[in-house]
């Protein structure tokens, strides 16, 4: 049983740590590797992978859109998002799915088991690939209202148009208006990421309705926005939970077993992130 994460670059992916941890816990002899694949070789890599004994692949940046074109059958979510993060091979058929958004939902439920999405408004910073997956999943889970706040307003508007009854776009310059009434704030941008653009500052005390802040950035482990949310008494949910939860259905599909010992996995990953933080 062989699977891999495919991207470029892919060196820093934590997916091998997650899958190899679960393989080890289950006592399975499976293998999970990282594969650096260039854009021009992606389609061939995917179509040959089944012949080479892979049971499936995870797809990461920048290949999620292009990989979709190599699939024979797509899930409704993958089709709607125009991107895949999970490919499985069954009876010579290449099946594409997208588990990112539901991974986000599960990571919230893990920390807030009683959450009602219907009763809460969600403010999303960003309108890129990650935002698309999260907004789609929030909408599917009947979120009361979604505001999409982005530097490029047109992208926010185009995305909000897909969810007309629920979503409203805002320019990043109008962030105050976009945060109004939201009980959750989710950063889906690369702001604050190691090596990425600097983050904006948010004075959480000025937005007392915000109860919870989630940053999908997990490197560094604690972003500046997470620090300032914590200081203001806002509950913080880190991005590692989304990564772990999007991997759950992948592990089940690749190896036919349930992932075990999530608590232990989180401490393994947190220790690894601490090491990276100190680098
Ligand atoms: P991903 O697939 O990880 O979401 P992406 O599609 O490139 O990556 O999206 C990155 C997001 O981060 C976008 O919302 C982007 O804003 P723009 O659409 O305006 O480009 C946002 N982003 C990146 N750098 C930013 C910065 N310096 N300030 C504000 N937003 C930024």
PDB file of C-alpha atoms and ligand atoms in Angstrom:
ATOM      1  CA  UNK A   1       0.000   0.000   0.000  1.00  0.00           C
ATOM      2  CA  UNK A   2       1.644   3.154  -1.271  1.00  0.00           C
ATOM      3  CA  UNK A   3       0.501   6.800  -1.339  1.00  0.00           C
ATOM      4  CA  UNK A   4       2.151  10.236  -1.606  1.00  0.00           C
ATOM      5  CA  UNK A   5       1.674  13.977  -1.477  1.00  0.00           C
ATOM      6  CA  UNK A   6       2.388  15.657  -4.805  1.00  0.00           C
ATOM      7  CA  UNK A   7       3.400  19.320  -5.034  1.00  0.00           C
ATOM      8  CA  UNK A   8       6.178  21.717  -5.966  1.00  0.00           C
ATOM      9  CA  UNK A   9       7.822  22.521  -3.626  1.00  0.00           C
ATOM     10  CA  UNK A  10       6.676  19.814  -1.228  1.00  0.00           C
ATOM     11  CA  UNK A  11       9.667  19.524   1.145  1.00  0.00           C
ATOM     12  CA  UNK A  12       7.892  21.230   4.038  1.00  0.00           C
ATOM     13  CA  UNK A  13       4.653  19.236   3.802  1.00  0.00           C
ATOM     14  CA  UNK A  14       3.560  17.633   7.081  1.00  0.00           C
ATOM     15  CA  UNK A  15       1.338  15.085   5.310  1.00  0.00           C
ATOM     16  CA  UNK A  16       4.034  12.352   5.456  1.00  0.00           C
ATOM     17  CA  UNK A  17       4.351  12.903   9.240  1.00  0.00           C
ATOM     18  CA  UNK A  18       0.584  12.487   9.624  1.00  0.00           C
ATOM     19  CA  UNK A  19       0.133   9.403   7.431  1.00  0.00           C
ATOM     20  CA  UNK A  20       3.301   7.663   8.633  1.00  0.00           C
ATOM     21  CA  UNK A  21       2.214   8.261  12.243  1.00  0.00           C
ATOM     22  CA  UNK A  22      -1.151   6.605  11.573  1.00  0.00           C
ATOM     23  CA  UNK A  23       0.478   3.749   9.612  1.00  0.00           C
ATOM     24  CA  UNK A  24       2.762   3.105  12.546  1.00  0.00           C
ATOM     25  CA  UNK A  25      -0.082   3.283  15.091  1.00  0.00           C
ATOM     26  CA  UNK A  26      -2.130   0.801  13.038  1.00  0.00           C
ATOM     27  CA  UNK A  27       0.867  -1.521  12.567  1.00  0.00           C
ATOM     28  CA  UNK A  28       0.452  -1.326   8.781  1.00  0.00           C
ATOM     29  CA  UNK A  29       3.292  -1.818   6.322  1.00  0.00           C
ATOM     30  CA  UNK A  30       2.170   1.033   4.053  1.00  0.00           C
ATOM     31  CA  UNK A  31       4.413   3.753   2.654  1.00  0.00           C
ATOM     32  CA  UNK A  32       3.682   7.496   2.281  1.00  0.00           C
ATOM     33  CA  UNK A  33       6.180   9.733   0.452  1.00  0.00           C
ATOM     34  CA  UNK A  34       6.583  13.301  -0.828  1.00  0.00           C
ATOM     35  CA  UNK A  35       6.840  13.691  -4.597  1.00  0.00           C
ATOM     36  CA  UNK A  36       8.120  16.893  -6.171  1.00  0.00           C
ATOM     37  CA  UNK A  37       6.459  17.018  -9.577  1.00  0.00           C
ATOM     38  CA  UNK A  38       6.810  19.822 -12.103  1.00  0.00           C
ATOM     39  CA  UNK A  39       3.760  21.263 -13.781  1.00  0.00           C
ATOM     40  CA  UNK A  40       4.548  19.746 -17.199  1.00  0.00           C
ATOM     41  CA  UNK A  41       4.924  16.260 -15.700  1.00  0.00           C
ATOM     42  CA  UNK A  42       1.839  16.285 -13.469  1.00  0.00           C
ATOM     43  CA  UNK A  43      -0.680  14.564 -15.767  1.00  0.00           C
ATOM     44  CA  UNK A  44       1.771  11.768 -16.634  1.00  0.00           C
ATOM     45  CA  UNK A  45       2.696  11.339 -12.983  1.00  0.00           C
ATOM     46  CA  UNK A  46      -0.966  10.925 -11.984  1.00  0.00           C
ATOM     47  CA  UNK A  47      -1.875   8.543 -14.813  1.00  0.00           C
ATOM     48  CA  UNK A  48       1.224   6.388 -14.171  1.00  0.00           C
ATOM     49  CA  UNK A  49       0.848   6.355 -10.377  1.00  0.00           C
ATOM     50  CA  UNK A  50      -1.827   3.649 -10.360  1.00  0.00           C
ATOM     51  CA  UNK A  51       0.368   1.381 -12.538  1.00  0.00           C
ATOM     52  CA  UNK A  52       3.233   1.970 -10.129  1.00  0.00           C
ATOM     53  CA  UNK A  53       1.215   0.640  -7.222  1.00  0.00           C
ATOM     54  CA  UNK A  54      -0.037   3.867  -5.611  1.00  0.00           C
ATOM     55  CA  UNK A  55      -3.475   3.490  -4.028  1.00  0.00           C
ATOM     56  CA  UNK A  56      -3.912   7.251  -4.135  1.00  0.00           C
ATOM     57  CA  UNK A  57      -2.335  10.721  -3.932  1.00  0.00           C
ATOM     58  CA  UNK A  58      -2.754  13.934  -2.022  1.00  0.00           C
ATOM     59  CA  UNK A  59      -2.357  16.979  -4.216  1.00  0.00           C
ATOM     60  CA  UNK A  60      -1.007  20.255  -2.863  1.00  0.00           C
ATOM     61  CA  UNK A  61       0.123  23.685  -4.097  1.00  0.00           C
ATOM     62  CA  UNK A  62       0.318  24.537  -6.982  1.00  0.00           C
ATOM     63  CA  UNK A  63      -1.307  21.494  -8.596  1.00  0.00           C
ATOM     64  CA  UNK A  64      -4.836  21.320  -7.168  1.00  0.00           C
ATOM     65  CA  UNK A  65      -6.551  22.798 -10.250  1.00  0.00           C
ATOM     66  CA  UNK A  66      -4.491  21.030 -12.902  1.00  0.00           C
ATOM     67  CA  UNK A  67      -4.782  17.649 -11.175  1.00  0.00           C
ATOM     68  CA  UNK A  68      -8.560  17.874 -11.491  1.00  0.00           C
ATOM     69  CA  UNK A  69      -8.199  17.668 -15.270  1.00  0.00           C
ATOM     70  CA  UNK A  70      -6.428  14.305 -14.978  1.00  0.00           C
ATOM     71  CA  UNK A  71      -9.364  12.723 -13.104  1.00  0.00           C
ATOM     72  CA  UNK A  72     -12.021  10.512 -14.734  1.00  0.00           C
ATOM     73  CA  UNK A  73     -14.653  10.989 -12.014  1.00  0.00           C
ATOM     74  CA  UNK A  74     -15.046  13.960  -9.647  1.00  0.00           C
ATOM     75  CA  UNK A  75     -16.963  14.389  -6.407  1.00  0.00           C
ATOM     76  CA  UNK A  76     -19.578  17.163  -6.371  1.00  0.00           C
ATOM     77  CA  UNK A  77     -17.305  19.234  -4.077  1.00  0.00           C
ATOM     78  CA  UNK A  78     -14.247  18.888  -6.345  1.00  0.00           C
ATOM     79  CA  UNK A  79     -16.373  19.832  -9.349  1.00  0.00           C
ATOM     80  CA  UNK A  80     -17.773  22.902  -7.634  1.00  0.00           C
ATOM     81  CA  UNK A  81     -14.367  24.066  -6.353  1.00  0.00           C
ATOM     82  CA  UNK A  82     -12.494  23.257  -9.565  1.00  0.00           C
ATOM     83  CA  UNK A  83      -9.697  21.778  -7.440  1.00  0.00           C
ATOM     84  CA  UNK A  84      -8.749  18.387  -5.970  1.00  0.00           C
ATOM     85  CA  UNK A  85      -6.589  17.546  -2.952  1.00  0.00           C
ATOM     86  CA  UNK A  86      -7.296  13.806  -2.954  1.00  0.00           C
ATOM     87  CA  UNK A  87      -6.995  11.324  -5.816  1.00  0.00           C
ATOM     88  CA  UNK A  88      -7.777   7.627  -5.485  1.00  0.00           C
ATOM     89  CA  UNK A  89      -7.397   4.825  -7.996  1.00  0.00           C
ATOM     90  CA  UNK A  90     -10.145   2.210  -8.232  1.00  0.00           C
ATOM     91  CA  UNK A  91     -10.474  -0.390 -10.995  1.00  0.00           C
ATOM     92  CA  UNK A  92      -8.490   1.725 -13.450  1.00  0.00           C
ATOM     93  CA  UNK A  93     -10.570   4.846 -12.738  1.00  0.00           C
ATOM     94  CA  UNK A  94      -9.000   8.058 -11.387  1.00  0.00           C
ATOM     95  CA  UNK A  95     -11.325   9.581  -8.796  1.00  0.00           C
ATOM     96  CA  UNK A  96     -10.848  13.188  -7.579  1.00  0.00           C
ATOM     97  CA  UNK A  97     -12.189  14.704  -4.363  1.00  0.00           C
ATOM     98  CA  UNK A  98     -11.602  17.791  -2.219  1.00  0.00           C
ATOM     99  CA  UNK A  99     -11.530  17.288   1.563  1.00  0.00           C
ATOM    100  CA  UNK A 100      -9.990  20.649   2.579  1.00  0.00           C
ATOM    101  CA  UNK A 101     -13.214  22.471   3.474  1.00  0.00           C
ATOM    102  CA  UNK A 102     -14.739  19.597   5.422  1.00  0.00           C
ATOM    103  CA  UNK A 103     -11.346  19.231   7.150  1.00  0.00           C
ATOM    104  CA  UNK A 104     -11.744  22.800   8.349  1.00  0.00           C
ATOM    105  CA  UNK A 105     -15.293  22.117   9.624  1.00  0.00           C
ATOM    106  CA  UNK A 106     -14.106  19.007  11.503  1.00  0.00           C
ATOM    107  CA  UNK A 107     -11.228  20.970  13.079  1.00  0.00           C
ATOM    108  CA  UNK A 108     -13.739  23.494  14.454  1.00  0.00           C
ATOM    109  CA  UNK A 109     -16.044  20.731  15.726  1.00  0.00           C
ATOM    110  CA  UNK A 110     -13.064  19.064  17.424  1.00  0.00           C
ATOM    111  CA  UNK A 111     -12.556  22.163  19.606  1.00  0.00           C
ATOM    112  CA  UNK A 112     -16.202  23.315  19.783  1.00  0.00           C
ATOM    113  CA  UNK A 113     -18.306  20.129  19.687  1.00  0.00           C
ATOM    114  CA  UNK A 114     -21.582  21.983  20.286  1.00  0.00           C
ATOM    115  CA  UNK A 115     -21.128  24.630  17.610  1.00  0.00           C
ATOM    116  CA  UNK A 116     -24.169  25.474  15.508  1.00  0.00           C
ATOM    117  CA  UNK A 117     -23.113  26.854  12.139  1.00  0.00           C
ATOM    118  CA  UNK A 118     -26.670  28.102  11.505  1.00  0.00           C
ATOM    119  CA  UNK A 119     -26.449  30.441  14.476  1.00  0.00           C
ATOM    120  CA  UNK A 120     -23.083  32.020  13.662  1.00  0.00           C
ATOM    121  CA  UNK A 121     -21.698  34.577  11.217  1.00  0.00           C
ATOM    122  CA  UNK A 122     -18.245  33.951   9.774  1.00  0.00           C
ATOM    123  CA  UNK A 123     -15.792  36.583   8.515  1.00  0.00           C
ATOM    124  CA  UNK A 124     -13.223  35.198   6.091  1.00  0.00           C
ATOM    125  CA  UNK A 125      -9.957  37.000   5.356  1.00  0.00           C
ATOM    126  CA  UNK A 126      -8.961  36.058   1.818  1.00  0.00           C
ATOM    127  CA  UNK A 127     -10.567  34.824  -1.385  1.00  0.00           C
ATOM    128  CA  UNK A 128      -7.981  32.355  -2.728  1.00  0.00           C
ATOM    129  CA  UNK A 129      -8.029  28.564  -2.997  1.00  0.00           C
ATOM    130  CA  UNK A 130      -8.166  27.931   0.750  1.00  0.00           C
ATOM    131  CA  UNK A 131     -11.001  30.445   1.207  1.00  0.00           C
ATOM    132  CA  UNK A 132     -13.001  28.767  -1.572  1.00  0.00           C
ATOM    133  CA  UNK A 133     -12.887  25.362   0.154  1.00  0.00           C
ATOM    134  CA  UNK A 134     -13.750  26.780   3.569  1.00  0.00           C
ATOM    135  CA  UNK A 135     -16.597  28.972   2.297  1.00  0.00           C
ATOM    136  CA  UNK A 136     -18.077  26.079   0.314  1.00  0.00           C
ATOM    137  CA  UNK A 137     -18.026  23.891   3.444  1.00  0.00           C
ATOM    138  CA  UNK A 138     -19.435  26.649   5.684  1.00  0.00           C
ATOM    139  CA  UNK A 139     -22.269  27.151   3.202  1.00  0.00           C
ATOM    140  CA  UNK A 140     -22.927  23.387   3.092  1.00  0.00           C
ATOM    141  CA  UNK A 141     -23.076  23.410   6.891  1.00  0.00           C
ATOM    142  CA  UNK A 142     -25.729  26.168   6.753  1.00  0.00           C
ATOM    143  CA  UNK A 143     -23.619  29.046   8.111  1.00  0.00           C
ATOM    144  CA  UNK A 144     -25.894  31.981   8.957  1.00  0.00           C
ATOM    145  CA  UNK A 145     -23.795  34.615   7.183  1.00  0.00           C
ATOM    146  CA  UNK A 146     -20.352  34.777   5.568  1.00  0.00           C
ATOM    147  CA  UNK A 147     -18.388  37.960   4.889  1.00  0.00           C
ATOM    148  CA  UNK A 148     -15.454  37.686   2.475  1.00  0.00           C
ATOM    149  CA  UNK A 149     -12.774  40.324   3.090  1.00  0.00           C
ATOM    150  CA  UNK A 150     -10.003  40.495   0.492  1.00  0.00           C
ATOM    151  CA  UNK A 151      -7.287  42.855  -0.766  1.00  0.00           C
ATOM    152  CA  UNK A 152      -8.488  42.203  -4.320  1.00  0.00           C
ATOM    153  CA  UNK A 153     -12.152  43.140  -4.017  1.00  0.00           C
ATOM    154  CA  UNK A 154     -13.167  41.615  -7.347  1.00  0.00           C
ATOM    155  CA  UNK A 155     -12.088  38.156  -6.188  1.00  0.00           C
ATOM    156  CA  UNK A 156     -14.169  38.560  -3.016  1.00  0.00           C
ATOM    157  CA  UNK A 157     -17.149  39.704  -5.077  1.00  0.00           C
ATOM    158  CA  UNK A 158     -16.913  36.830  -7.574  1.00  0.00           C
ATOM    159  CA  UNK A 159     -16.704  34.311  -4.739  1.00  0.00           C
ATOM    160  CA  UNK A 160     -19.579  35.891  -2.780  1.00  0.00           C
ATOM    161  CA  UNK A 161     -21.720  35.780  -5.944  1.00  0.00           C
ATOM    162  CA  UNK A 162     -21.691  31.977  -5.792  1.00  0.00           C
ATOM    163  CA  UNK A 163     -23.376  32.046  -2.399  1.00  0.00           C
ATOM    164  CA  UNK A 164     -25.679  35.021  -2.912  1.00  0.00           C
ATOM    165  CA  UNK A 165     -28.083  34.395  -0.012  1.00  0.00           C
ATOM    166  CA  UNK A 166     -25.272  33.964   2.537  1.00  0.00           C
ATOM    167  CA  UNK A 167     -22.078  35.733   1.462  1.00  0.00           C
ATOM    168  CA  UNK A 168     -21.177  39.450   1.272  1.00  0.00           C
ATOM    169  CA  UNK A 169     -17.842  40.761  -0.142  1.00  0.00           C
ATOM    170  CA  UNK A 170     -15.671  43.498   1.394  1.00  0.00           C
ATOM    171  CA  UNK A 171     -12.450  45.225   0.410  1.00  0.00           C
ATOM    172  CA  UNK A 172      -9.648  44.690   2.946  1.00  0.00           C
ATOM    173  CA  UNK A 173      -9.698  48.483   3.443  1.00  0.00           C
ATOM    174  CA  UNK A 174     -13.239  48.077   4.813  1.00  0.00           C
ATOM    175  CA  UNK A 175     -12.311  45.276   7.194  1.00  0.00           C
ATOM    176  CA  UNK A 176     -14.155  46.976  10.065  1.00  0.00           C
ATOM    177  CA  UNK A 177     -17.438  46.734   8.177  1.00  0.00           C
ATOM    178  CA  UNK A 178     -16.666  43.146   7.200  1.00  0.00           C
ATOM    179  CA  UNK A 179     -16.069  42.108  10.811  1.00  0.00           C
ATOM    180  CA  UNK A 180     -19.274  43.685  12.031  1.00  0.00           C
ATOM    181  CA  UNK A 181     -21.544  41.034  13.550  1.00  0.00           C
ATOM    182  CA  UNK A 182     -19.158  38.123  12.972  1.00  0.00           C
ATOM    183  CA  UNK A 183     -18.599  35.679  15.815  1.00  0.00           C
ATOM    184  CA  UNK A 184     -15.856  33.808  13.946  1.00  0.00           C
ATOM    185  CA  UNK A 185     -12.876  35.226  12.067  1.00  0.00           C
ATOM    186  CA  UNK A 186     -10.830  32.945   9.818  1.00  0.00           C
ATOM    187  CA  UNK A 187      -7.557  33.969   8.193  1.00  0.00           C
ATOM    188  CA  UNK A 188      -7.168  32.030   4.936  1.00  0.00           C
ATOM    189  CA  UNK A 189      -4.514  34.340   3.486  1.00  0.00           C
ATOM    190  CA  UNK A 190      -0.758  33.837   3.498  1.00  0.00           C
ATOM    191  CA  UNK A 191      -0.356  36.894   5.752  1.00  0.00           C
ATOM    192  CA  UNK A 192       1.733  35.961   8.787  1.00  0.00           C
ATOM    193  CA  UNK A 193       3.115  32.785   7.214  1.00  0.00           C
ATOM    194  CA  UNK A 194       6.847  32.139   7.612  1.00  0.00           C
ATOM    195  CA  UNK A 195       8.423  33.735   4.539  1.00  0.00           C
ATOM    196  CA  UNK A 196       5.055  35.249   3.548  1.00  0.00           C
ATOM    197  CA  UNK A 197       3.696  38.810   3.657  1.00  0.00           C
ATOM    198  CA  UNK A 198       3.469  40.605   7.007  1.00  0.00           C
ATOM    199  CA  UNK A 199       0.130  40.433   8.718  1.00  0.00           C
ATOM    200  CA  UNK A 200      -2.340  43.247   9.240  1.00  0.00           C
ATOM    201  CA  UNK A 201      -3.103  44.105  12.869  1.00  0.00           C
ATOM    202  CA  UNK A 202      -6.550  43.487  14.263  1.00  0.00           C
ATOM    203  CA  UNK A 203      -7.608  45.027  17.554  1.00  0.00           C
ATOM    204  CA  UNK A 204      -9.876  42.214  18.720  1.00  0.00           C
ATOM    205  CA  UNK A 205     -11.032  44.319  21.688  1.00  0.00           C
ATOM    206  CA  UNK A 206     -12.797  46.621  19.195  1.00  0.00           C
ATOM    207  CA  UNK A 207     -14.830  43.643  17.958  1.00  0.00           C
ATOM    208  CA  UNK A 208     -16.307  42.109  21.093  1.00  0.00           C
ATOM    209  CA  UNK A 209     -18.666  39.951  19.032  1.00  0.00           C
ATOM    210  CA  UNK A 210     -15.708  37.887  17.736  1.00  0.00           C
ATOM    211  CA  UNK A 211     -15.600  34.796  19.958  1.00  0.00           C
ATOM    212  CA  UNK A 212     -13.196  32.642  17.999  1.00  0.00           C
ATOM    213  CA  UNK A 213     -10.257  33.217  15.646  1.00  0.00           C
ATOM    214  CA  UNK A 214      -8.851  30.551  13.344  1.00  0.00           C
ATOM    215  CA  UNK A 215      -5.644  30.934  11.372  1.00  0.00           C
ATOM    216  CA  UNK A 216      -5.026  28.340   8.712  1.00  0.00           C
ATOM    217  CA  UNK A 217      -1.363  29.360   8.788  1.00  0.00           C
ATOM    218  CA  UNK A 218       0.434  26.758  10.963  1.00  0.00           C
ATOM    219  CA  UNK A 219       4.018  27.806  10.327  1.00  0.00           C
ATOM    220  CA  UNK A 220       4.822  29.610  12.611  1.00  0.00           C
ATOM    221  CA  UNK A 221       2.802  27.603  15.126  1.00  0.00           C
ATOM    222  CA  UNK A 222       1.476  30.801  16.745  1.00  0.00           C
ATOM    223  CA  UNK A 223       0.940  33.704  14.339  1.00  0.00           C
ATOM    224  CA  UNK A 224       0.827  37.357  15.430  1.00  0.00           C
ATOM    225  CA  UNK A 225      -2.933  37.406  14.849  1.00  0.00           C
ATOM    226  CA  UNK A 226      -3.294  34.323  17.085  1.00  0.00           C
ATOM    227  CA  UNK A 227      -1.240  36.064  19.781  1.00  0.00           C
ATOM    228  CA  UNK A 228      -3.328  39.207  19.687  1.00  0.00           C
ATOM    229  CA  UNK A 229      -6.608  37.225  19.702  1.00  0.00           C
ATOM    230  CA  UNK A 230      -5.467  35.245  22.761  1.00  0.00           C
ATOM    231  CA  UNK A 231      -4.451  38.454  24.561  1.00  0.00           C
ATOM    232  CA  UNK A 232      -7.960  39.818  23.986  1.00  0.00           C
ATOM    233  CA  UNK A 233      -9.628  36.714  25.393  1.00  0.00           C
ATOM    234  CA  UNK A 234     -10.727  35.348  22.005  1.00  0.00           C
ATOM    235  CA  UNK A 235     -10.651  31.548  21.606  1.00  0.00           C
ATOM    236  CA  UNK A 236      -7.971  30.537  19.098  1.00  0.00           C
ATOM    237  CA  UNK A 237      -8.017  27.457  16.878  1.00  0.00           C
ATOM    238  CA  UNK A 238      -4.762  26.769  15.016  1.00  0.00           C
ATOM    239  CA  UNK A 239      -4.458  25.616  11.427  1.00  0.00           C
ATOM    240  CA  UNK A 240      -2.946  22.216  12.117  1.00  0.00           C
ATOM    241  CA  UNK A 241      -6.402  20.745  12.829  1.00  0.00           C
ATOM    242  CA  UNK A 242      -7.545  21.448   9.269  1.00  0.00           C
ATOM    243  CA  UNK A 243      -4.482  19.681   7.898  1.00  0.00           C
ATOM    244  CA  UNK A 244      -5.024  16.651  10.127  1.00  0.00           C
ATOM    245  CA  UNK A 245      -8.751  16.452   9.409  1.00  0.00           C
ATOM    246  CA  UNK A 246      -8.416  16.743   5.628  1.00  0.00           C
ATOM    247  CA  UNK A 247      -6.047  13.765   5.903  1.00  0.00           C
ATOM    248  CA  UNK A 248      -8.568  11.522   7.717  1.00  0.00           C
ATOM    249  CA  UNK A 249     -10.644  10.512   4.641  1.00  0.00           C
ATOM    250  CA  UNK A 250      -7.405  10.220   2.633  1.00  0.00           C
ATOM    251  CA  UNK A 251      -5.935   7.712   5.094  1.00  0.00           C
ATOM    252  CA  UNK A 252      -9.170   5.707   5.070  1.00  0.00           C
ATOM    253  CA  UNK A 253      -9.121   5.652   1.248  1.00  0.00           C
ATOM    254  CA  UNK A 254      -5.399   4.790   0.917  1.00  0.00           C
ATOM    255  CA  UNK A 255      -5.042   2.147   3.603  1.00  0.00           C
ATOM    256  CA  UNK A 256      -8.599   1.035   4.461  1.00  0.00           C
ATOM    257  CA  UNK A 257      -8.188   1.700   8.190  1.00  0.00           C
ATOM    258  CA  UNK A 258      -9.380   4.346  10.610  1.00  0.00           C
ATOM    259  CA  UNK A 259      -6.727   6.848  11.773  1.00  0.00           C
ATOM    260  CA  UNK A 260      -5.859   6.323  15.456  1.00  0.00           C
ATOM    261  CA  UNK A 261      -4.635   8.409  18.394  1.00  0.00           C
ATOM    262  CA  UNK A 262      -5.320  11.906  17.145  1.00  0.00           C
ATOM    263  CA  UNK A 263      -4.303  13.437  20.489  1.00  0.00           C
ATOM    264  CA  UNK A 264      -0.877  11.825  20.308  1.00  0.00           C
ATOM    265  CA  UNK A 265      -0.540  12.933  16.669  1.00  0.00           C
ATOM    266  CA  UNK A 266      -1.248  16.549  17.654  1.00  0.00           C
ATOM    267  CA  UNK A 267       1.495  16.468  20.259  1.00  0.00           C
ATOM    268  CA  UNK A 268       3.948  14.944  17.753  1.00  0.00           C
ATOM    269  CA  UNK A 269       3.121  17.675  15.223  1.00  0.00           C
ATOM    270  CA  UNK A 270       3.242  20.434  17.861  1.00  0.00           C
ATOM    271  CA  UNK A 271       6.704  19.302  18.920  1.00  0.00           C
ATOM    272  CA  UNK A 272       7.808  19.330  15.306  1.00  0.00           C
ATOM    273  CA  UNK A 273       6.381  22.865  14.867  1.00  0.00           C
ATOM    274  CA  UNK A 274       8.227  24.012  18.015  1.00  0.00           C
ATOM    275  CA  UNK A 275      11.470  22.762  16.513  1.00  0.00           C
ATOM    276  CA  UNK A 276      10.698  24.637  13.280  1.00  0.00           C
ATOM    277  CA  UNK A 277       9.803  27.791  15.299  1.00  0.00           C
ATOM    278  CA  UNK A 278      13.237  27.682  16.879  1.00  0.00           C
ATOM    279  CA  UNK A 279      15.093  27.211  13.607  1.00  0.00           C
TER     280      UNK A 279
HETATM  281  P1  LIG B   1      -4.358  29.753  -1.202  1.00  0.00           P
HETATM  282  O1  LIG B   1      -4.615  28.712  -2.229  1.00  0.00           O
HETATM  283  O2  LIG B   1      -3.412  29.328  -0.102  1.00  0.00           O
HETATM  284  O3  LIG B   1      -5.598  30.384  -0.662  1.00  0.00           O
HETATM  285  P2  LIG B   1      -3.997  31.941  -2.989  1.00  0.00           P
HETATM  286  O4  LIG B   1      -5.082  31.382  -3.833  1.00  0.00           O
HETATM  287  O5  LIG B   1      -2.768  32.463  -3.659  1.00  0.00           O
HETATM  288  O6  LIG B   1      -3.496  30.884  -1.944  1.00  0.00           O
HETATM  289  O7  LIG B   1      -4.617  33.090  -2.063  1.00  0.00           O
HETATM  290  C1  LIG B   1      -3.850  33.845  -1.200  1.00  0.00           C
HETATM  291  C2  LIG B   1      -4.743  34.810  -0.433  1.00  0.00           C
HETATM  292  O8  LIG B   1      -3.885  35.618   0.403  1.00  0.00           O
HETATM  293  C3  LIG B   1      -5.512  35.781  -1.316  1.00  0.00           C
HETATM  294  O9  LIG B   1      -6.752  36.084  -0.713  1.00  0.00           O
HETATM  295  C4  LIG B   1      -4.593  37.002  -1.316  1.00  0.00           C
HETATM  296  O10 LIG B   1      -5.238  38.228  -1.575  1.00  0.00           O
HETATM  297  P3  LIG B   1      -5.422  38.765  -3.106  1.00  0.00           P
HETATM  298  O11 LIG B   1      -6.530  37.943  -3.670  1.00  0.00           O
HETATM  299  O12 LIG B   1      -5.792  40.181  -2.918  1.00  0.00           O
HETATM  300  O13 LIG B   1      -4.110  38.547  -3.778  1.00  0.00           O
HETATM  301  C5  LIG B   1      -4.110  36.996   0.107  1.00  0.00           C
HETATM  302  N1  LIG B   1      -2.874  37.755   0.277  1.00  0.00           N
HETATM  303  C6  LIG B   1      -1.634  37.397  -0.097  1.00  0.00           C
HETATM  304  N2  LIG B   1      -0.739  38.362   0.212  1.00  0.00           N
HETATM  305  C7  LIG B   1      -1.448  39.353   0.818  1.00  0.00           C
HETATM  306  C8  LIG B   1      -1.098  40.618   1.403  1.00  0.00           C
HETATM  307  N3  LIG B   1       0.163  41.076   1.419  1.00  0.00           N
HETATM  308  N4  LIG B   1      -2.081  41.381   1.909  1.00  0.00           N
HETATM  309  C9  LIG B   1      -3.351  40.954   1.900  1.00  0.00           C
HETATM  310  N5  LIG B   1      -3.748  39.767   1.384  1.00  0.00           N
HETATM  311  C10 LIG B   1      -2.811  38.971   0.849  1.00  0.00           C
END
